[in-house]
Coordinates of C-alpha atoms in Angstrom, one line a residue:
M1 CA 0.0 0.0 0.0
S2 CA 1.4 3.4 -0.9
S3 CA 2.0 5.9 1.8
K4 CA 0.0 9.1 2.4
K5 CA 3.1 11.1 1.2
E6 CA 3.3 9.1 -2.1
R7 CA -0.5 9.6 -2.7
S8 CA -0.2 13.3 -2.2
K9 CA 2.5 13.6 -4.9
T10 CA 0.3 11.6 -7.3
D11 CA -2.6 13.9 -6.4
I12 CA -0.5 16.9 -7.3
L13 CA -0.1 15.5 -10.8
L14 CA -3.8 14.6 -11.1
K15 CA -4.9 18.0 -10.0
C16 CA -2.4 19.9 -12.2
Q17 CA -3.5 19.9 -15.8
R18 CA -0.6 21.8 -17.2
I19 CA 3.1 20.8 -16.8
L20 CA 6.1 22.8 -18.1
I21 CA 9.4 21.0 -18.7
V22 CA 12.5 23.1 -18.5
K23 CA 15.3 21.1 -20.2
Q24 CA 16.7 23.4 -22.8
S25 CA 19.8 21.5 -23.9
S26 CA 22.0 19.5 -24.7
L27 CA 20.8 17.0 -27.3
G28 CA 21.6 14.0 -25.1
D29 CA 19.9 15.5 -22.1
I30 CA 16.8 16.2 -24.1
I31 CA 16.7 12.6 -25.3
H32 CA 17.0 11.5 -21.7
T33 CA 13.9 13.5 -20.8
L34 CA 11.6 12.1 -23.5
A35 CA 10.8 8.8 -21.7
L36 CA 9.7 10.8 -18.6
V37 CA 7.3 12.9 -20.8
H38 CA 5.9 9.8 -22.4
A39 CA 5.3 8.2 -19.1
L40 CA 3.5 11.3 -17.7
K41 CA 1.3 11.5 -20.7
R42 CA 0.5 7.8 -20.7
C43 CA -0.4 7.8 -17.0
H44 CA -2.4 11.0 -17.3
P45 CA -3.5 11.6 -20.9
A46 CA -5.5 14.7 -20.0
I47 CA -2.5 16.7 -19.0
S48 CA -1.0 19.4 -21.3
I49 CA 2.8 19.4 -21.5
G50 CA 4.9 22.3 -22.5
W51 CA 8.7 22.4 -23.0
V52 CA 11.3 25.1 -23.0
V53 CA 14.1 24.1 -25.4
Q54 CA 17.0 25.6 -27.3
K55 CA 16.3 26.3 -31.0
A56 CA 19.0 23.8 -32.2
F57 CA 17.1 20.9 -30.6
A58 CA 13.5 22.0 -31.0
S59 CA 12.7 19.8 -33.9
I60 CA 13.0 16.7 -31.7
V61 CA 10.6 18.1 -29.1
K62 CA 8.2 19.5 -31.7
R63 CA 7.9 16.1 -33.5
D64 CA 6.9 14.3 -30.3
T65 CA 3.1 14.1 -29.9
A66 CA 3.3 13.9 -26.1
V67 CA 4.4 17.5 -26.1
D68 CA 1.6 19.9 -26.7
D69 CA 3.4 23.3 -26.8
V70 CA 7.1 24.1 -27.4
F71 CA 8.7 27.3 -26.3
V72 CA 11.8 27.8 -28.4
I73 CA 14.7 29.9 -27.0
D74 CA 18.0 30.8 -28.6
I75 CA 20.8 31.6 -26.1
P76 CA 24.3 31.1 -27.5
S77 CA 26.6 28.8 -25.7
T78 CA 29.7 30.2 -23.9
S79 CA 31.4 26.8 -23.7
E80 CA 31.8 26.0 -27.4
P81 CA 35.4 26.0 -28.7
N82 CA 34.6 28.7 -31.2
A83 CA 32.4 30.8 -28.9
G84 CA 34.8 33.8 -29.1
K85 CA 35.6 36.6 -26.6
T86 CA 32.2 38.2 -26.8
A87 CA 30.3 35.0 -26.1
F88 CA 29.5 35.9 -22.5
L89 CA 28.1 39.3 -23.4
K90 CA 26.0 37.8 -26.2
A91 CA 24.7 35.1 -23.9
V92 CA 23.7 37.7 -21.3
M93 CA 21.8 39.9 -23.9
A94 CA 20.1 36.9 -25.4
T95 CA 19.1 35.6 -21.9
L96 CA 17.5 39.0 -21.1
R97 CA 15.5 39.0 -24.4
T98 CA 14.5 35.4 -23.8
L99 CA 13.3 36.0 -20.3
R100 CA 11.1 38.9 -21.5
D101 CA 9.6 36.9 -24.4
L102 CA 9.1 33.7 -22.4
R103 CA 7.4 35.6 -19.6
K104 CA 5.0 37.2 -22.1
S105 CA 4.2 33.8 -23.7
L106 CA 3.7 31.9 -20.5
S107 CA 1.6 34.6 -18.9
K108 CA -1.1 34.0 -21.4
N109 CA -1.8 30.5 -20.0
P110 CA 0.4 29.7 -17.0
Y111 CA 1.4 26.1 -16.1
D112 CA 0.5 24.5 -12.8
L113 CA 3.8 22.6 -12.4
V114 CA 7.3 23.4 -13.7
L115 CA 9.7 20.5 -13.8
D116 CA 13.3 21.9 -13.9
L117 CA 15.4 19.0 -15.2
H118 CA 18.3 21.1 -16.3
A119 CA 19.3 22.0 -12.8
S120 CA 21.3 25.2 -13.4
F121 CA 20.9 28.8 -12.5
R122 CA 19.7 29.7 -16.0
S123 CA 17.0 27.0 -16.0
G124 CA 15.9 28.3 -12.6
I125 CA 15.5 31.8 -14.0
L126 CA 13.7 30.4 -17.0
A127 CA 11.3 28.5 -14.7
L128 CA 10.5 31.8 -12.9
C129 CA 9.0 33.1 -16.2
N130 CA 5.9 31.0 -15.5
P131 CA 3.6 33.1 -13.3
G132 CA 2.8 31.0 -10.2
G133 CA 2.8 27.3 -10.3
V134 CA 4.8 24.8 -8.3
R135 CA 8.4 24.5 -9.3
I136 CA 10.1 21.1 -8.7
G137 CA 13.8 20.3 -9.2
F138 CA 16.6 18.0 -8.1
S139 CA 17.8 17.9 -4.6
V140 CA 21.4 17.9 -6.0
A141 CA 21.9 20.7 -8.5
K142 CA 24.5 23.2 -9.6
E143 CA 24.6 27.0 -9.5
L144 CA 22.1 27.5 -6.6
N145 CA 19.3 25.9 -8.6
T146 CA 17.7 24.4 -5.5
L147 CA 16.9 27.9 -4.3
F148 CA 14.4 28.3 -7.1
Q149 CA 12.4 25.2 -6.3
H150 CA 9.3 24.7 -4.1
Q151 CA 9.8 20.9 -3.9
L152 CA 12.9 18.7 -4.5
V153 CA 13.2 15.3 -6.0
K154 CA 15.8 13.4 -3.9
V155 CA 18.9 12.2 -5.8
P156 CA 20.7 9.2 -4.3
E157 CA 24.5 9.4 -3.7
S158 CA 25.2 6.3 -5.7
I159 CA 26.4 6.5 -9.3
M160 CA 23.3 6.9 -11.5
H161 CA 22.9 7.1 -15.3
A162 CA 21.6 10.4 -16.5
Q163 CA 18.4 8.7 -17.8
D164 CA 17.7 7.1 -14.5
K165 CA 18.2 10.4 -12.8
N166 CA 15.5 12.0 -14.9
L167 CA 13.2 9.1 -14.3
L168 CA 13.3 10.0 -10.6
F169 CA 10.6 12.5 -11.5
A170 CA 8.4 9.7 -12.7
S171 CA 8.8 7.9 -9.4
F172 CA 8.2 11.2 -7.5
F173 CA 4.8 11.3 -9.1
G174 CA 4.0 7.6 -8.7
C175 CA 4.1 7.1 -12.5
P176 CA 6.4 4.2 -13.2
V177 CA 8.1 4.2 -16.6
E178 CA 7.4 1.3 -18.9
D179 CA 9.3 -0.1 -21.9
E180 CA 6.8 1.4 -24.2
D181 CA 7.9 4.9 -23.0
F182 CA 11.3 4.6 -24.7
F183 CA 10.8 5.7 -28.3
L184 CA 12.0 8.4 -30.6
Q185 CA 9.3 9.9 -32.8
T186 CA 9.8 11.0 -36.4
S187 CA 7.3 11.5 -39.2
D188 CA 6.6 10.0 -42.6
K189 CA 7.9 13.3 -44.1
D190 CA 11.2 12.8 -42.3
L191 CA 11.4 9.2 -43.6
A192 CA 10.7 10.3 -47.2
R193 CA 13.6 12.7 -47.1
V194 CA 15.9 10.0 -45.8
R195 CA 14.9 7.6 -48.5
E196 CA 15.9 10.2 -51.1
C197 CA 19.5 10.0 -49.7
I198 CA 20.1 6.3 -49.0
P199 CA 20.8 3.6 -51.7
D200 CA 18.0 1.1 -52.3
D201 CA 20.3 -1.9 -52.6
G202 CA 19.2 -4.0 -49.6
K203 CA 22.5 -3.6 -47.8
P204 CA 22.3 -2.7 -44.1
L205 CA 23.0 0.8 -43.0
V206 CA 25.7 1.6 -40.4
Y207 CA 25.3 5.1 -39.1
C208 CA 28.7 6.5 -38.0
N209 CA 29.0 9.7 -36.0
P210 CA 32.7 10.5 -35.6
V211 CA 32.4 14.0 -34.2
G212 CA 31.8 15.3 -30.6
R213 CA 32.0 18.7 -29.1
W214 CA 35.1 17.8 -27.0
E215 CA 38.5 17.4 -28.6
T216 CA 39.1 14.5 -26.2
K217 CA 36.3 12.5 -27.7
F218 CA 37.8 12.4 -31.2
W219 CA 39.1 9.2 -32.8
P220 CA 41.7 9.6 -35.6
V221 CA 40.2 10.2 -39.0
E222 CA 42.5 7.5 -40.5
R223 CA 40.9 4.9 -38.3
W224 CA 37.4 6.0 -39.1
A225 CA 38.3 5.6 -42.8
A226 CA 39.8 2.2 -42.2
L227 CA 36.7 1.1 -40.2
G228 CA 34.4 2.4 -42.9
D229 CA 36.2 0.5 -45.6
R230 CA 36.1 -2.8 -43.6
L231 CA 32.4 -2.3 -42.9
Q232 CA 31.7 -1.9 -46.6
Q233 CA 34.1 -4.3 -48.1
E234 CA 34.0 -7.2 -45.5
A235 CA 30.6 -6.8 -43.8
G236 CA 28.7 -5.7 -46.9
A237 CA 27.2 -2.6 -45.3
N238 CA 26.5 0.9 -46.5
V239 CA 28.3 3.3 -44.2
V240 CA 26.8 6.7 -43.4
L241 CA 29.2 9.5 -42.1
A242 CA 26.8 11.7 -40.2
G243 CA 27.0 15.0 -38.3
S244 CA 26.1 18.7 -38.5
R245 CA 27.1 21.2 -41.2
Q246 CA 30.0 22.3 -38.9
D247 CA 31.2 18.7 -38.9
R248 CA 31.4 18.4 -42.7
P249 CA 35.1 19.1 -43.1
I250 CA 36.0 16.2 -40.8
L251 CA 33.5 13.9 -42.5
D252 CA 34.8 14.8 -45.9
S253 CA 38.4 14.2 -44.8
I254 CA 37.3 10.7 -43.6
A255 CA 35.6 10.0 -46.9
E256 CA 38.6 11.1 -48.9
L257 CA 40.8 8.6 -47.1
M258 CA 38.5 5.7 -47.8
V259 CA 38.9 3.3 -50.7
T260 CA 35.2 2.8 -50.9
R261 CA 32.6 5.5 -51.2
P262 CA 30.5 6.2 -48.1
L263 CA 27.3 8.2 -47.8
V264 CA 28.1 11.6 -46.2
T265 CA 25.0 13.3 -44.7
G266 CA 26.5 16.0 -42.6
G267 CA 24.8 19.3 -43.4
E268 CA 22.4 17.5 -45.8
L269 CA 19.8 16.4 -43.3
S270 CA 18.2 18.2 -40.4
L271 CA 18.4 16.9 -36.9
I272 CA 15.0 15.3 -37.0
Q273 CA 15.8 13.8 -40.4
S274 CA 19.0 12.4 -39.0
A275 CA 16.9 10.8 -36.3
A276 CA 14.8 9.2 -39.0
L277 CA 18.0 7.9 -40.7
I278 CA 19.2 6.4 -37.4
K279 CA 16.0 4.5 -37.1
Q280 CA 16.6 3.0 -40.5
S281 CA 20.0 1.8 -39.6
L282 CA 21.1 -1.6 -38.5
L283 CA 23.8 -0.3 -36.2
Y284 CA 25.2 3.0 -34.8
I285 CA 28.9 3.5 -34.3
G286 CA 30.1 6.7 -32.7
V287 CA 31.7 8.7 -29.9
D288 CA 29.8 9.8 -26.8
T289 CA 27.5 12.5 -28.2
G290 CA 23.8 13.3 -28.6
P291 CA 23.1 11.1 -31.7
M292 CA 24.3 8.1 -29.7
H293 CA 21.5 8.6 -27.3
M294 CA 19.0 9.1 -30.1
A295 CA 20.0 5.6 -31.4
A296 CA 19.6 4.1 -28.0
L297 CA 16.2 5.6 -27.5
A298 CA 15.2 4.3 -31.0
G299 CA 16.3 0.8 -30.0
I300 CA 19.2 0.7 -32.5
P301 CA 22.3 -1.3 -31.3
V302 CA 25.2 0.9 -30.4
V303 CA 29.0 0.6 -30.5
A304 CA 30.3 3.6 -28.5
L305 CA 33.9 4.7 -28.2
F306 CA 34.6 6.2 -24.7
G307 CA 37.5 8.0 -23.2
P308 CA 37.0 11.1 -21.0
T309 CA 33.4 10.4 -20.0
N310 CA 31.9 7.6 -18.0
P311 CA 29.6 5.1 -19.7
E312 CA 28.0 4.3 -16.4
L313 CA 26.6 7.8 -16.3
V314 CA 26.1 8.6 -20.0
G315 CA 26.5 5.4 -22.0
P316 CA 23.8 4.0 -24.3
Y317 CA 20.8 3.2 -22.2
K318 CA 18.5 0.2 -22.4
V319 CA 19.7 -1.1 -25.8
P320 CA 22.1 -3.8 -27.0
G321 CA 25.5 -2.1 -27.0
K322 CA 29.2 -2.4 -26.8
I323 CA 31.5 0.0 -25.1
V324 CA 35.0 0.3 -26.5
R325 CA 37.7 1.9 -24.4
N326 CA 41.1 1.3 -23.0
E327 CA 40.4 -0.1 -19.6
M328 CA 44.1 -0.1 -18.6
L329 CA 44.4 3.6 -18.4
D330 CA 44.4 5.4 -15.0
C331 CA 43.2 8.7 -16.6
L332 CA 39.9 7.4 -18.0
V333 CA 36.8 9.4 -17.1
C334 CA 38.9 12.6 -16.6
R335 CA 36.2 14.8 -18.1
K336 CA 38.8 17.0 -19.8
R337 CA 37.6 18.7 -22.9
S338 CA 41.2 19.1 -24.2
C339 CA 44.3 17.1 -23.6
E340 CA 47.9 17.1 -24.9
D341 CA 48.0 13.3 -24.9
L342 CA 44.6 12.0 -26.1
I343 CA 45.8 8.4 -25.4
C344 CA 42.4 7.3 -24.2
M345 CA 40.9 7.5 -27.7
H346 CA 44.1 7.0 -29.7
S347 CA 44.8 3.7 -28.1
I348 CA 41.5 2.2 -29.4
S349 CA 42.2 0.1 -32.5
V350 CA 40.2 -0.4 -35.7
D351 CA 40.1 -4.1 -35.0
Q352 CA 38.5 -3.5 -31.6
V353 CA 35.7 -1.4 -33.0
Y354 CA 35.1 -3.6 -36.0
E355 CA 35.0 -6.8 -33.9
Q356 CA 32.4 -5.3 -31.6
A357 CA 30.4 -4.1 -34.5
L358 CA 30.2 -7.6 -36.0
L359 CA 28.8 -8.9 -32.8
L360 CA 25.8 -6.7 -33.2
F361 CA 25.1 -7.4 -37.0

C-alpha cells in the first residue's frame, strides 16, 4: 500500500492539468527526458505538457506528440570551442531577451507545475518566467538551482545514469516508466527525405557519428576511414558518415581517405531527419554524443567509443550495445575537454571497434 506522502504527490499531478518541462539542452539531455514525458502522458492523458528548449534541438521536441506546446529559446553557448571573446556578453543579452519573451508567452496561460530537469541557475531563472505554479527540481543541483524550487526530487548518492536520474521525477509522481515509453518519434515526411538519400540496394546501413563537441572524444580520421572500408568491403554494409554542417570538413576528410565511397549526410539532413535515418540503420557507431542517445532511444544497437566520459553515467541506455575503451588507463573518465595526450581515444584500434560491430550485426 502506498504511503500518504506518495499519494499526495500523485494527487498533485492529477490536479495539475498543465506541466512545463525546462530542459533546454543539450541533445543527449533532451533525449534522456523524453521517456519521462511519455510516461507522464501515458499515466495522465488529459494533462497538457509544454517544453522550454533551445532552437537547435527544438525539432526533436516538436515532433513528439506527447508535447503539446514548445517554447523555443535561442541563447548562444559560452562553452563551445569557437564561442569567441564576446560570447558571455552575447549570452547575457540573449538571456534577457529570452526572459522577456518567455514571460510574455507563459503569462497567457500559465502552467500548474514546472519541472526543472536542467538543474542550473539559468534554468531556474527560465522557470520563474511562468507566473505562479509549483516548481520542482533535483535535490542535488549546480549553480544554486535548488533555491528556485518549491519541492525537490531526492537524488541518491550512488552512481546513476543520466536517464535514471531524470526518471526519478516519474517515481516522484508515482508514475512508473514502462518499456513502451522509450521511443524516438519521427514523421513520414522525415522518412521520405531520408529515402531520397540512401541507396536502395538492400544492404544494411551503419550510421557512423565521428564528431563530438570535446576534442578529447575524437578518434583519428584515418581509423574511421579504415573502419568504414572494412564495414563496406567485408561486412557488406553501407556506411553513413553523419553529423552537423559544422562537422562536414571532418566527415569529408574521412571520406577522402576511404577506398570505398561512403554516404556523407553532414549538413544534408536536419536533426530530426538524422533521427529518422538512425531509425533505418542496423547499427550505430560513434563517440559519446547526442546522436548516440538518439540511437539508444530508438532501440538501435550501439557501438560507443569512450575515453574522457563515464559510460556508467552517459552510456547507451536500455539497448544492445558495446562500449569500446582502453580499460588499462588510469586517466579514464577525466572529463577533460582538451588534452595534450589523447591516449584514451588514440589507443583504441580499428580491430577492436570492427569486432564489436560484427557482434551486433
